[in-house]
Coordinates of C-alpha atoms and ligand atoms in Angstrom, one line a residue:
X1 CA 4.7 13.9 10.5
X2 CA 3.5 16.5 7.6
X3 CA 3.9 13.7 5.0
X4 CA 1.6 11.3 6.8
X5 CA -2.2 11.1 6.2
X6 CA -4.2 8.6 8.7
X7 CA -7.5 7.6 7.7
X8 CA -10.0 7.0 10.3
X9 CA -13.3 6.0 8.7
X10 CA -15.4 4.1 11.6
X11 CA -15.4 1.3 8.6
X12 CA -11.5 0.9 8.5
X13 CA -11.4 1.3 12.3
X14 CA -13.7 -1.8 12.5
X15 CA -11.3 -3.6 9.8
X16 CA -8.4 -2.9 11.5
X17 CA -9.2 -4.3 14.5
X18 CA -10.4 -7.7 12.4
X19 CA -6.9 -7.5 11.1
X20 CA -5.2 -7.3 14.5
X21 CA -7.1 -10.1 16.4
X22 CA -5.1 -13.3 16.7
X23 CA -8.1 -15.1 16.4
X24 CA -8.8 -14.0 12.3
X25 CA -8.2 -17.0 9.8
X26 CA -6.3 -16.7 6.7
X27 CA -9.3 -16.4 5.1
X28 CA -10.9 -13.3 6.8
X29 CA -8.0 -11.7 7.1
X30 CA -7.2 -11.8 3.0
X31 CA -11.0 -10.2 2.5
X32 CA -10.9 -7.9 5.2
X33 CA -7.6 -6.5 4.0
X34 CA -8.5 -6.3 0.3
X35 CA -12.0 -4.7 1.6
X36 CA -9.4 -2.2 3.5
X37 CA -7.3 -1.4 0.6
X38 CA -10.4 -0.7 -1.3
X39 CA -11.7 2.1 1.0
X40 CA -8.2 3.5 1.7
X41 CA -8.4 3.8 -2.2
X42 CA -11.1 6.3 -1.8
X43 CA -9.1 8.6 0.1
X44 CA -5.9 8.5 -1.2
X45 CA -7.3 9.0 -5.1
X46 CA -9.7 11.8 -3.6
X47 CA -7.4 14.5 -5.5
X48 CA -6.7 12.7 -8.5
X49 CA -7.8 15.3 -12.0
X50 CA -10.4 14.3 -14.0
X51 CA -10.6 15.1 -17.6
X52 CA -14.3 15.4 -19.5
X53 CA -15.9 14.0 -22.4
X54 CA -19.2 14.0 -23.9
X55 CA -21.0 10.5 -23.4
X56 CA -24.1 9.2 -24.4
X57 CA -26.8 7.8 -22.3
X58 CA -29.8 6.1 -23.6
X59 CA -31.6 9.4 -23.3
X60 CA -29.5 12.4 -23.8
X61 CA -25.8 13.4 -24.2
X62 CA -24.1 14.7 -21.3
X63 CA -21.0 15.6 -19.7
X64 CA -19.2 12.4 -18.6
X65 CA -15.2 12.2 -16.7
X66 CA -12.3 9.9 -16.8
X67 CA -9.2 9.3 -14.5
X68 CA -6.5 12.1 -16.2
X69 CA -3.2 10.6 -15.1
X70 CA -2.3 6.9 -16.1
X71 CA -2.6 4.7 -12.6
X72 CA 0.2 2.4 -11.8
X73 CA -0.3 0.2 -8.3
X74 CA 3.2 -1.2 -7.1
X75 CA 2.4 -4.1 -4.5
X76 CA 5.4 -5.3 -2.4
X77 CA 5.9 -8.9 -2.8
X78 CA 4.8 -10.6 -1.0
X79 CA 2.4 -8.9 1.5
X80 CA 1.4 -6.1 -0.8
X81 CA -0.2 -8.3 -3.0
X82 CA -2.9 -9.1 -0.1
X83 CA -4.0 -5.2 -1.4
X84 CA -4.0 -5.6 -5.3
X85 CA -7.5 -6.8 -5.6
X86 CA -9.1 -4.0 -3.0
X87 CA -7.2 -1.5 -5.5
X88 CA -8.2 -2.6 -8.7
X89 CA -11.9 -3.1 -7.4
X90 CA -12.0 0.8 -7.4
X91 CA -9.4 1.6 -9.6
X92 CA -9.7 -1.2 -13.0
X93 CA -8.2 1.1 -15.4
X94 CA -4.7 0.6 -13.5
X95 CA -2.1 -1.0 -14.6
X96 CA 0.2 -3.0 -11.6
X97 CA 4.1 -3.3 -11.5
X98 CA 5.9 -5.6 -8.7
X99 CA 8.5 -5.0 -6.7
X100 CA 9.9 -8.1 -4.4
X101 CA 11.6 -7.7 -1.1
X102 CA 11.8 -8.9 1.9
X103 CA 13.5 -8.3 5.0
X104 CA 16.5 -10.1 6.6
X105 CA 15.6 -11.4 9.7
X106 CA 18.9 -10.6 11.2
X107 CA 19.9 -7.2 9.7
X108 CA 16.0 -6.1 9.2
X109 CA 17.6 -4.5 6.1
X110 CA 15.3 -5.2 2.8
X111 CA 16.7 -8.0 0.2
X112 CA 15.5 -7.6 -3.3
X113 CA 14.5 -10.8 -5.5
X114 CA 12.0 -9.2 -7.9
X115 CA 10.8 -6.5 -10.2
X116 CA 8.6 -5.8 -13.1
X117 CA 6.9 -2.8 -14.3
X118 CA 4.4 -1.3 -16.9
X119 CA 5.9 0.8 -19.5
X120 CA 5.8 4.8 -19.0
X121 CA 6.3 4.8 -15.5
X122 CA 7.7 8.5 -15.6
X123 CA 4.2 9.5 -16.9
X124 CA 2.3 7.7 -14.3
X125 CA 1.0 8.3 -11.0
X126 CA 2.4 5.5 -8.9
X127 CA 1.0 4.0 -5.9
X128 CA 3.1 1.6 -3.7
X129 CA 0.9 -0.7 -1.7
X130 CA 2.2 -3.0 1.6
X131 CA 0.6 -3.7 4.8
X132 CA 3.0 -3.1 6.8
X133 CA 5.4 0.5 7.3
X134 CA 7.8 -0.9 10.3
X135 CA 11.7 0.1 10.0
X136 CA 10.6 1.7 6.5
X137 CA 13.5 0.0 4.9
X138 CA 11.4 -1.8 2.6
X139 CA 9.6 1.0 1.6
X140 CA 12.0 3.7 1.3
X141 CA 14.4 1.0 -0.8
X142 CA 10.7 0.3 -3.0
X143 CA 10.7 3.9 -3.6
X144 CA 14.4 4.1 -4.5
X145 CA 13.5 1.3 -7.0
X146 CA 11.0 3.3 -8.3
X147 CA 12.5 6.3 -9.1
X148 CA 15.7 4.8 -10.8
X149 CA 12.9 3.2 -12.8
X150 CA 11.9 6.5 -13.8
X151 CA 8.9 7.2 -11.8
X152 CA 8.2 10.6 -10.0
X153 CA 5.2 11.1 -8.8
X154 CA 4.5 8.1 -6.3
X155 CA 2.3 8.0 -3.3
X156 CA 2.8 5.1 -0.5
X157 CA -0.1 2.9 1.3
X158 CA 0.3 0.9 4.0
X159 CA -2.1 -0.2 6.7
X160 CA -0.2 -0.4 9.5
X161 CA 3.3 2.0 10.3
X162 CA 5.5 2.7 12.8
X163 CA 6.7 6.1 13.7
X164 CA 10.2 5.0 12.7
X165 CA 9.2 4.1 9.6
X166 CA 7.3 6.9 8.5
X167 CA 10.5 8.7 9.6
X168 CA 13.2 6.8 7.4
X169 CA 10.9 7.0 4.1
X170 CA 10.1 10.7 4.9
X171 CA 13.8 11.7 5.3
X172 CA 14.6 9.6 1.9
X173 CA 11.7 10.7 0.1
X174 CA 10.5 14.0 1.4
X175 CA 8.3 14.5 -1.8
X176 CA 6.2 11.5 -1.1
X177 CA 3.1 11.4 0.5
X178 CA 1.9 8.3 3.1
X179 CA -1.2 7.4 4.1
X180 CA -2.1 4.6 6.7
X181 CA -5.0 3.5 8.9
X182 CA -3.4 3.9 11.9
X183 CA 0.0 5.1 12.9
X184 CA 1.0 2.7 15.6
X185 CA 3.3 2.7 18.9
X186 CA 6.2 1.3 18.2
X187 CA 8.5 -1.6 16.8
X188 CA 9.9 -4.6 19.1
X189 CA 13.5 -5.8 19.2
X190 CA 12.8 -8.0 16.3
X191 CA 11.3 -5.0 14.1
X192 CA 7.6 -5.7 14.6
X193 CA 5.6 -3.1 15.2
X194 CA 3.6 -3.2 18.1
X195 CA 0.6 -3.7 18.6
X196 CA 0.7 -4.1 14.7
X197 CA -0.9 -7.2 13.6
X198 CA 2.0 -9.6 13.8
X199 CA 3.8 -11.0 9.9
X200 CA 1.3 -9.6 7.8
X201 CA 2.6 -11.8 4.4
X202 CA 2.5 -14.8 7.0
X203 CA -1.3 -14.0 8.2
X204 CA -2.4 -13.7 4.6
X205 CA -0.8 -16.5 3.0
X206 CA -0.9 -19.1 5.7
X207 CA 2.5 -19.4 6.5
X208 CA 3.0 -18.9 9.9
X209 CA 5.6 -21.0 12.0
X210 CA 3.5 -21.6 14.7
Ligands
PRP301 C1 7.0 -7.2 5.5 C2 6.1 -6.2 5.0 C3 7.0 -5.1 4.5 C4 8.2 -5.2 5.4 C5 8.1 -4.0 6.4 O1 7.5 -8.0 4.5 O2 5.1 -6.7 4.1 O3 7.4 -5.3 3.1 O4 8.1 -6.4 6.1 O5 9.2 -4.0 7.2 P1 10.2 -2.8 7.2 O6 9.5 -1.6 7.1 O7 11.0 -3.0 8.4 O8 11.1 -3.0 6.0 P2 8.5 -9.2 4.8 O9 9.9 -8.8 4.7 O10 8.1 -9.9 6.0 O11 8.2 -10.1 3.5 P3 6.9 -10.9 3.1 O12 5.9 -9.9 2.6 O13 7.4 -11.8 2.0 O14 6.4 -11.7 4.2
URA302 N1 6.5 -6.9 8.7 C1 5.3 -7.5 9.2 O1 4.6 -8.2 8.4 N2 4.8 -7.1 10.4 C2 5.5 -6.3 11.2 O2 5.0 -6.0 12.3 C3 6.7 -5.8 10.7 C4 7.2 -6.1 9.5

């Protein structure tokens, strides 16, 4: 899985598990997955170029830097936008586009209700944000969105994936790098992934059935 990047900070490791536990409430899972977002932000921007520019302190001039490329974070509605705030926290100068899908329950094939994106997408680094990586249909259609939207050079977050997953979106979009916090086992008949951390747009949003 050459495309795949898992970061394993003790700090996200300790989130994660947070995340998973049936126990969390709404409450603590929305912060501890916006806290998450904001340190996977850390790694995944950790190549981004810099361009300099001479700023004034209250002292001296010195050399100061800016972000290069134009930032453009992409949540998928619904569960994405649990990671909009923990990107922004790091990265304010972005700008944020929305995609909405969401997955059939049936066919587990991605449905799509929603979009709307910044201008200058094709001169933008994009960064499409959702918890969850499962069949990778939602993602890899996301990315197909994306790029008939003009954008080409876009890198995917999610917390949790699947193996399948991060196979689908790697064989439709070689080019694009993934990063998660943990690549788990598996997905169940029903396309969850296992262990995962159950309907992560249900956990956030307080919607579950049960
Ligand atoms: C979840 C999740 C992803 C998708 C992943 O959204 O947030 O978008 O499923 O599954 P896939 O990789 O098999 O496509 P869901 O469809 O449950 O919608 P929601 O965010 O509105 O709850
Ligand atoms: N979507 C979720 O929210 N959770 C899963 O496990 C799979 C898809």
């Amino acid at each position: 899985m050459k495309n795949l990047t898992v970061i394993t900070h003790p700090l996200i490791r300790r989130d994660v598990t947070i995340l998973r536990d049936k126990k969390t409430t709404n409450a603590e899972f929305r912060t501890t997955l916006s806290r998450i977002a904001g340190m996977m932000a850390f790694q995944v921007t950790k190549d981004f170029a810099l361009s300099s520019f001479q700023v004034s302190t209250p002292m001296a001039t010195t050399k100061g830097f800016k972000l290069k490329e134009s930032i453009v974070v992409v949540p998928v509605l619904r569960a994405g936008l649990g990671m909009v705030e923990g990107f922004l926290d790091v990265l304010p100068e972005a700008r944020v586009g929305h995609v909405g899908l969401y997955r059939d329950e049936t066919t587990l094939r991605p449905v799509d209700y929603y979009s709307k994106f910044p201008r200058q997408l094709s001169k933008s680094l994009v960064i499409l944000i959702d918890p969850m990586l499962a069949t990778g249909g939602s993602a890899a259609a996301a990315l197909t969105f994306l790029k008939q939207k003009g954008a080409k050079n876009i890198r995917v977050v999610c917390l949790v994936a699947a193996p399948e997953g991060v196979r689908v979106v790697t064989k439709q979009h070689p080019e694009v790098p993934i990063f998660c916090a943990c690549l788990d086992r598996s997905l169940n008949a029903r396309g969850y992934i296992i262990p995962g951390l159950g309907d992560a747009g249900d956990r956030i949003f307080g919607t579950e059935k049960l």
